[in-house]
Amino acid sequence: VAYLCFYSVQLSNMLAAIIMLIFICFCVHFQNTAGQFFSSGHTNNWAVLVCTSRFWFNYRHVANTLSVYRSVKRLGIPDSHIVLMLADDMACNHRNPKPATVFSHRNMELNVYGDDVEVDYRGYEVTVENFLRVLTGRLPPSTPRSKRLLSDDRSNILIYLTGHGGNGFLKFQDSEEISNVELADAFEQMWQKRRYNELLFIIDTCQGASMYERFYSPNIMALASSQVGEDSLSHQPDLAIGVHLMDRYTFYLLEFLEDIHPASKSNMNDLFKVCPKSQCVSTPGHRTDLFLRDPGSVLITDFFGSVRKVEITMEAIHLTDPILQLEDGEEVQEKTYSYVDQLPVSEIIHQKPKQKDWHPPDGFILGLWTLILLVFFKTYGIKHLKHIF
Amino acid sequence: MLRYRFETRYRTATIMEEDALNKPTAAGADESLHTLSESPCGSLVFYVIPELSLLLPKDTDVYIGQRRTALLRVSSQVGVGRTLEQLLAQLEPRIKQVLQVMSFSHTDVSAVLSDRVRFNPDSKEGIADSMRAFKSSPGYEITFSLLNPDPTSHQLHWDIEGAVQTYIQPLLTKLSPVANFSIDSQTLYYSVLGVKPRFDSSCDAYTLNADSLAHVINPVEARLGSNAASSNPVLNFLLYVPDAHHSPLKIQDHRKQEVPSNAFHSPRWGGIMVYNVNGFYEPEAELPVDISINMAEVMGVFLAQLRLLLGVQSSPPPPGFLVAPRGSSGLADWELDRLMWSRCVENIATATTTITSLAQLLDQISNIVINDNIAEQVSSAVNSLQLAVAELEAGNLKYALQLSKEAILASEKAFFDPSLLHLLYFPDDQKFAIYIPLFLPMCVPILLSLIKMASEARQKRREKLAKKD
């Protein structure tokens, strides 16, 4: 009986036309509502919350953003997955009669600032450039993790913008603007790199619907607080603070979200009904034609919360080796560390008066002297020059 | 269009191989065969043994070893009265079956490419696998955390450094051609799970059912922290020791049955294991009790979860197959090969699409300035891609993987270069709105004077003609 040995070997793999593969991408997609694992197709959640206005009278925009931040955190998204951009600091503003608070309800009922707020981009860091860099991922290599949007192809991202806007643009910091075309291009670049699985875009500005008109990437759902030609109005002023506290759309959105808990089954159709014209005065709009799933099957917690999918670990590996004892002898080397002098204390205490370096007289003084000389010689004639030289 | 083929070669066994196959156990035979010759990366060797051989137990026909070999048992009638070609044709379906287990299949590759090609729902395992495993990345960070919600009762000691060195490091060293890994560990005190466990009198323990597990992770995640210096994906492994009032804590699956490993994992995030210590001390013992955690048990579970999260699928083998236990590193060579094939394909696909979309972007936006370093990165990426595809065609898996990693690094660097930000968008109506108020008032007197000059010139010419006449 002879042993036969098969030497079955090499795999080969022709990837010649893989680009063609990419271009036939969306022809077959699955819609499977059986089981939570497949219904939404995402494994993690991110949120990018941006307030674009500065100055004290735009208190309501900061309050808007912070209320969405608070809801999103309450429903489970951790700070490491939230990029919060606030263009101005209302809580510690000199004009705030109650420092370290930002209220969203009249009579100071609800403080949305709290003590657990992590602002990633603050003040003048909130610019169109930084916002687009965060979205597309083109940040300088020294940017820390908390300032990056590290999403992958299975991330659902919530993007919330608020501020002053117009037909086709959103104003940043009262000095620059982002147009709807730039935003649509940024989303397309995100899609090209598969930086999101699904995107929910909410905007609360005047004529907000114009900002989502130009989107053309798939899997985006958009909501806006007002149509083109309409203004989004603010909700209520607080007489003690002196400014309007919230915008209407976000106020009713916050009320709606307060009823949502992590196990809630409300879907997007409920979100579309938030703030009808009777309450909001403007007509909220939404856009779902780019979204592949039916909005009725999309849970609110798919975007606002972070419900993780879990699997039970069925097997374990049986390990039998004993633990190696690491030799501490050579590892622990007694290195004596010493700090560099933080402050040159000796120089400060025994300070000699600093020698001021001599500078030649600057232009203004020279010009003045020249003027005086010219006037003198003009008045008294040029013959005096001989006496000088 | 993805095509792949297997090249097969066959020969009779050498004397030394026959000696090796005469060993008493399959594992011993496997080991001595390995010492004879090391098969190159990406290849498999099957040994066909006669039916009467005692190497394999009675009901198993195939033994899959730890390295790249498999033993096939063939019934003796097969070889009777047939030519070599007929024999080989007879054995082909068996070989295909083994290849399905040991090497990659079409579903594996489609799962890996699932972010570009969403495929039909009849391969649910493929979808689940693609969602669970992390995407290919040059590096990963692994964090082991010990959660002690009750330090007043339990003083926990875990030799994490030794355990990592003994149990986890061999796997990571074996996976070093695929990615770099960095490990840290921490202990968190007074961190509780987000759900309240319920007391189940039938098993005399507190239980967490499968539905509430999803809400456990979020409150803990806020406390975990991560290394701020790198943007690599983080795998978190948490060891939770329940507090004295809620011990023992068992996890129940959907069918209300106890889970032997008492652990669960979340796709693309990490794993959590609940370790009960109430058996280690008497109820009347003086608190706090010193408890030394059995790291072998813990690391066994974490290692299994780590394999799943990194994409080493372990579907149950078909009946009649016996798969050797994994060995000290926790990963068989053929599993590593399978992972390397899928990673290589994924890297090449991602790098290709990155460069293509970069080219599209630069076509669309005409006024972007492309620095020299970006051009260099792109050309080196294209170079590496071509070489990787060539190596993959030839079957040199190791070089192909290395080249694909270089390609992906270069293409990502080029695509995510901070200078490629296009900020200035001028729609046409804005351009009109800016230039017309500027130039129109200037142009009015110019135009009028031009008209005047023209009419004067015409006048003069008419006068000249009139004079001539």
mmCIF file of C-alpha atoms in Angstrom, chain A residues 78-262:
data_model
loop_
_atom_site.group_PDB
_atom_site.id
_atom_site.type_symbol
_atom_site.label_atom_id
_atom_site.label_comp_id
_atom_site.label_asym_id
_atom_site.label_seq_id
_atom_site.Cartn_x
_atom_site.Cartn_y
_atom_site.Cartn_z
ATOM 1 C CA PRO A 78 -19.618 58.656 24.962
ATOM 2 C CA ASP A 79 -17.573 61.832 24.792
ATOM 3 C CA SER A 80 -14.880 60.073 22.834
ATOM 4 C CA HIS A 81 -17.392 59.707 20.004
ATOM 5 C CA ILE A 82 -18.764 63.249 20.114
ATOM 6 C CA VAL A 83 -17.115 66.218 18.426
ATOM 7 C CA LEU A 84 -18.608 69.314 20.039
ATOM 8 C CA MET A 85 -17.816 72.677 18.453
ATOM 9 C CA LEU A 86 -18.998 75.815 20.228
ATOM 10 C CA ALA A 87 -18.082 79.126 18.681
ATOM 11 C CA ASP A 88 -18.423 81.162 21.837
ATOM 12 C CA ASP A 89 -18.449 80.659 25.527
ATOM 13 C CA MET A 90 -21.795 81.625 27.010
ATOM 14 C CA ALA A 91 -21.400 79.950 30.363
ATOM 15 C CA CYS A 92 -18.433 82.048 31.362
ATOM 16 C CA ASN A 93 -19.394 85.144 29.444
ATOM 17 C CA HIS A 94 -19.141 88.383 31.430
ATOM 18 C CA ARG A 95 -22.764 89.139 30.689
ATOM 19 C CA ASN A 96 -24.089 85.887 32.071
ATOM 20 C CA PRO A 97 -25.895 86.653 35.326
ATOM 21 C CA LYS A 98 -25.558 83.006 36.357
ATOM 22 C CA PRO A 99 -22.011 82.016 35.486
ATOM 23 C CA ALA A 100 -21.192 78.422 34.531
ATOM 24 C CA THR A 101 -24.735 77.736 33.405
ATOM 25 C CA VAL A 102 -26.532 77.675 30.106
ATOM 26 C CA PHE A 103 -30.255 77.372 30.425
ATOM 27 C CA SER A 104 -32.674 76.068 27.895
ATOM 28 C CA HIS A 105 -35.944 76.689 29.655
ATOM 29 C CA ARG A 106 -37.340 79.947 30.981
ATOM 30 C CA ASN A 107 -37.091 80.443 34.722
ATOM 31 C CA MET A 108 -33.842 78.526 34.611
ATOM 32 C CA GLU A 109 -35.415 75.146 34.823
ATOM 33 C CA LEU A 110 -32.883 73.114 32.919
ATOM 34 C CA ASN A 111 -29.164 73.744 32.944
ATOM 35 C CA VAL A 112 -27.759 72.094 29.863
ATOM 36 C CA TYR A 113 -24.169 73.006 30.666
ATOM 37 C CA GLY A 114 -23.859 70.819 33.732
ATOM 38 C CA ASP A 115 -20.475 69.658 34.904
ATOM 39 C CA ASP A 116 -19.659 67.003 32.337
ATOM 40 C CA VAL A 117 -19.338 68.954 29.114
ATOM 41 C CA GLU A 118 -16.363 68.265 26.896
ATOM 42 C CA VAL A 119 -15.992 70.897 24.212
ATOM 43 C CA ASP A 120 -13.581 69.816 21.489
ATOM 44 C CA TYR A 121 -13.426 72.935 19.356
ATOM 45 C CA ARG A 122 -14.008 76.192 21.154
ATOM 46 C CA GLY A 123 -14.115 79.845 20.288
ATOM 47 C CA TYR A 124 -12.123 80.798 17.252
ATOM 48 C CA GLU A 125 -11.254 77.190 16.487
ATOM 49 C CA VAL A 126 -14.735 76.765 15.074
ATOM 50 C CA THR A 127 -14.141 77.719 11.469
ATOM 51 C CA VAL A 128 -15.365 76.402 8.152
ATOM 52 C CA GLU A 129 -11.918 74.988 7.541
ATOM 53 C CA ASN A 130 -11.808 73.053 10.796
ATOM 54 C CA PHE A 131 -15.334 71.803 10.322
ATOM 55 C CA LEU A 132 -14.524 70.470 6.851
ATOM 56 C CA ARG A 133 -11.266 69.024 8.120
ATOM 57 C CA VAL A 134 -13.085 67.141 10.842
ATOM 58 C CA LEU A 135 -15.612 65.767 8.375
ATOM 59 C CA THR A 136 -13.149 64.711 5.696
ATOM 60 C CA GLY A 137 -10.436 63.611 8.100
ATOM 61 C CA ARG A 138 -7.733 65.847 6.672
ATOM 62 C CA LEU A 139 -6.380 66.994 10.002
ATOM 63 C CA PRO A 140 -2.723 67.684 10.724
ATOM 64 C CA PRO A 141 -1.005 64.670 12.271
ATOM 65 C CA SER A 142 -0.619 66.401 15.620
ATOM 66 C CA THR A 143 -4.376 66.603 16.195
ATOM 67 C CA PRO A 144 -5.364 64.641 19.315
ATOM 68 C CA ARG A 145 -7.883 61.839 19.217
ATOM 69 C CA SER A 146 -10.654 63.831 20.846
ATOM 70 C CA LYS A 147 -10.652 66.295 17.960
ATOM 71 C CA ARG A 148 -10.930 63.695 15.253
ATOM 72 C CA LEU A 149 -13.869 61.956 13.683
ATOM 73 C CA LEU A 150 -12.573 58.396 13.676
ATOM 74 C CA SER A 151 -15.589 56.783 12.093
ATOM 75 C CA ASP A 152 -15.508 53.744 9.847
ATOM 76 C CA ASP A 153 -17.843 52.153 7.356
ATOM 77 C CA ARG A 154 -20.116 50.871 10.106
ATOM 78 C CA SER A 155 -20.615 54.152 11.918
ATOM 79 C CA ASN A 156 -23.852 56.086 12.045
ATOM 80 C CA ILE A 157 -23.124 59.779 12.338
ATOM 81 C CA LEU A 158 -25.416 62.530 13.582
ATOM 82 C CA ILE A 159 -24.501 66.005 12.362
ATOM 83 C CA TYR A 160 -26.253 68.968 13.948
ATOM 84 C CA LEU A 161 -25.643 72.520 12.807
ATOM 85 C CA THR A 162 -27.153 75.669 14.211
ATOM 86 C CA GLY A 163 -26.558 79.340 13.765
ATOM 87 C CA HIS A 164 -27.516 82.024 11.303
ATOM 88 C CA GLY A 165 -28.034 80.944 7.749
ATOM 89 C CA GLY A 166 -29.518 81.945 4.483
ATOM 90 C CA ASN A 167 -30.422 80.509 1.148
ATOM 91 C CA GLY A 168 -27.611 78.083 0.470
ATOM 92 C CA PHE A 169 -25.166 79.120 3.162
ATOM 93 C CA LEU A 170 -24.488 78.996 6.872
ATOM 94 C CA LYS A 171 -22.604 81.747 8.611
ATOM 95 C CA PHE A 172 -19.607 80.874 10.777
ATOM 96 C CA GLN A 173 -18.344 83.256 13.447
ATOM 97 C CA ASP A 174 -19.987 86.228 11.746
ATOM 98 C CA SER A 175 -17.124 86.379 9.301
ATOM 99 C CA GLU A 176 -17.231 83.478 6.893
ATOM 100 C CA GLU A 177 -19.733 81.081 5.460
ATOM 101 C CA ILE A 178 -20.064 77.535 4.244
ATOM 102 C CA SER A 179 -22.181 76.880 1.194
ATOM 103 C CA ASN A 180 -24.426 73.913 0.561
ATOM 104 C CA VAL A 181 -22.252 72.798 -2.330
ATOM 105 C CA GLU A 182 -19.164 72.581 -0.103
ATOM 106 C CA LEU A 183 -21.111 70.614 2.457
ATOM 107 C CA ALA A 184 -22.394 68.202 -0.175
ATOM 108 C CA ASP A 185 -18.870 67.740 -1.513
ATOM 109 C CA ALA A 186 -17.569 67.068 1.982
ATOM 110 C CA PHE A 187 -20.200 64.386 2.463
ATOM 111 C CA GLU A 188 -19.299 62.866 -0.879
ATOM 112 C CA GLN A 189 -15.678 62.664 0.172
ATOM 113 C CA MET A 190 -16.780 60.975 3.365
ATOM 114 C CA TRP A 191 -18.741 58.475 1.319
ATOM 115 C CA GLN A 192 -15.816 57.798 -0.995
ATOM 116 C CA LYS A 193 -13.700 56.817 1.959
ATOM 117 C CA ARG A 194 -16.644 55.046 3.562
ATOM 118 C CA ARG A 195 -16.432 57.160 6.664
ATOM 119 C CA TYR A 196 -20.048 56.577 7.496
ATOM 120 C CA ASN A 197 -22.698 53.914 7.222
ATOM 121 C CA GLU A 198 -25.639 56.302 7.541
ATOM 122 C CA LEU A 199 -25.748 60.008 8.200
ATOM 123 C CA LEU A 200 -28.459 62.065 9.858
ATOM 124 C CA PHE A 201 -28.142 65.773 9.184
ATOM 125 C CA ILE A 202 -30.159 68.221 11.276
ATOM 126 C CA ILE A 203 -29.938 71.959 10.784
ATOM 127 C CA ASP A 204 -31.682 74.668 12.735
ATOM 128 C CA THR A 205 -31.172 77.969 10.952
ATOM 129 C CA CYS A 206 -33.164 80.310 8.819
ATOM 130 C CA GLN A 207 -33.895 78.802 5.399
ATOM 131 C CA GLY A 208 -32.307 75.606 6.596
ATOM 132 C CA ALA A 209 -33.797 73.414 3.885
ATOM 133 C CA SER A 210 -31.513 75.024 1.340
ATOM 134 C CA MET A 211 -28.510 73.425 3.001
ATOM 135 C CA TYR A 212 -29.598 69.902 2.181
ATOM 136 C CA GLU A 213 -30.798 70.566 -1.324
ATOM 137 C CA ARG A 214 -27.464 69.742 -2.910
ATOM 138 C CA PHE A 215 -26.672 66.443 -1.220
ATOM 139 C CA TYR A 216 -25.956 63.624 -3.640
ATOM 140 C CA SER A 217 -24.251 60.932 -1.608
ATOM 141 C CA PRO A 218 -26.265 57.887 -0.577
ATOM 142 C CA ASN A 219 -27.473 57.053 2.929
ATOM 143 C CA ILE A 220 -28.095 60.599 4.077
ATOM 144 C CA MET A 221 -31.256 61.700 5.821
ATOM 145 C CA ALA A 222 -31.700 65.406 6.437
ATOM 146 C CA LEU A 223 -33.990 67.513 8.600
ATOM 147 C CA ALA A 224 -34.239 71.270 8.674
ATOM 148 C CA SER A 225 -36.167 73.677 10.792
ATOM 149 C CA SER A 226 -37.471 75.871 8.004
ATOM 150 C CA GLN A 227 -37.972 75.957 4.266
ATOM 151 C CA VAL A 228 -36.312 78.285 1.820
ATOM 152 C CA GLY A 229 -37.711 81.764 2.278
ATOM 153 C CA GLU A 230 -38.770 81.166 5.864
ATOM 154 C CA ASP A 231 -37.037 82.188 9.055
ATOM 155 C CA SER A 232 -36.536 79.935 12.037
ATOM 156 C CA LEU A 233 -37.759 81.709 15.089
ATOM 157 C CA SER A 234 -36.530 81.655 18.633
ATOM 158 C CA HIS A 235 -38.622 80.329 21.398
ATOM 159 C CA GLN A 236 -38.699 82.302 24.543
ATOM 160 C CA PRO A 237 -36.637 84.984 26.218
ATOM 161 C CA ASP A 238 -35.701 84.817 29.832
ATOM 162 C CA LEU A 239 -36.101 88.151 31.523
ATOM 163 C CA ALA A 240 -33.327 87.623 34.021
ATOM 164 C CA ILE A 241 -30.741 86.577 31.455
ATOM 165 C CA GLY A 242 -32.030 88.973 28.886
ATOM 166 C CA VAL A 243 -31.697 86.944 25.708
ATOM 167 C CA HIS A 244 -33.680 84.289 23.927
ATOM 168 C CA LEU A 245 -32.803 80.913 25.340
ATOM 169 C CA MET A 246 -33.594 78.431 22.597
ATOM 170 C CA ASP A 247 -34.807 78.189 19.049
ATOM 171 C CA ARG A 248 -38.253 76.746 18.576
ATOM 172 C CA TYR A 249 -37.331 73.717 16.517
ATOM 173 C CA THR A 250 -34.617 72.565 18.881
ATOM 174 C CA PHE A 251 -36.801 73.295 21.901
ATOM 175 C CA TYR A 252 -39.475 70.903 20.685
ATOM 176 C CA LEU A 253 -36.802 68.486 19.529
ATOM 177 C CA LEU A 254 -35.380 68.475 23.049
ATOM 178 C CA GLU A 255 -38.828 67.821 24.487
ATOM 179 C CA PHE A 256 -39.250 64.926 22.085
ATOM 180 C CA LEU A 257 -35.846 63.490 22.934
ATOM 181 C CA GLU A 258 -36.452 63.706 26.677
ATOM 182 C CA ASP A 259 -39.055 60.976 26.217
ATOM 183 C CA ILE A 260 -36.616 58.678 24.430
ATOM 184 C CA HIS A 261 -34.636 56.194 26.498
ATOM 185 C CA PRO A 262 -31.996 53.750 25.253
#
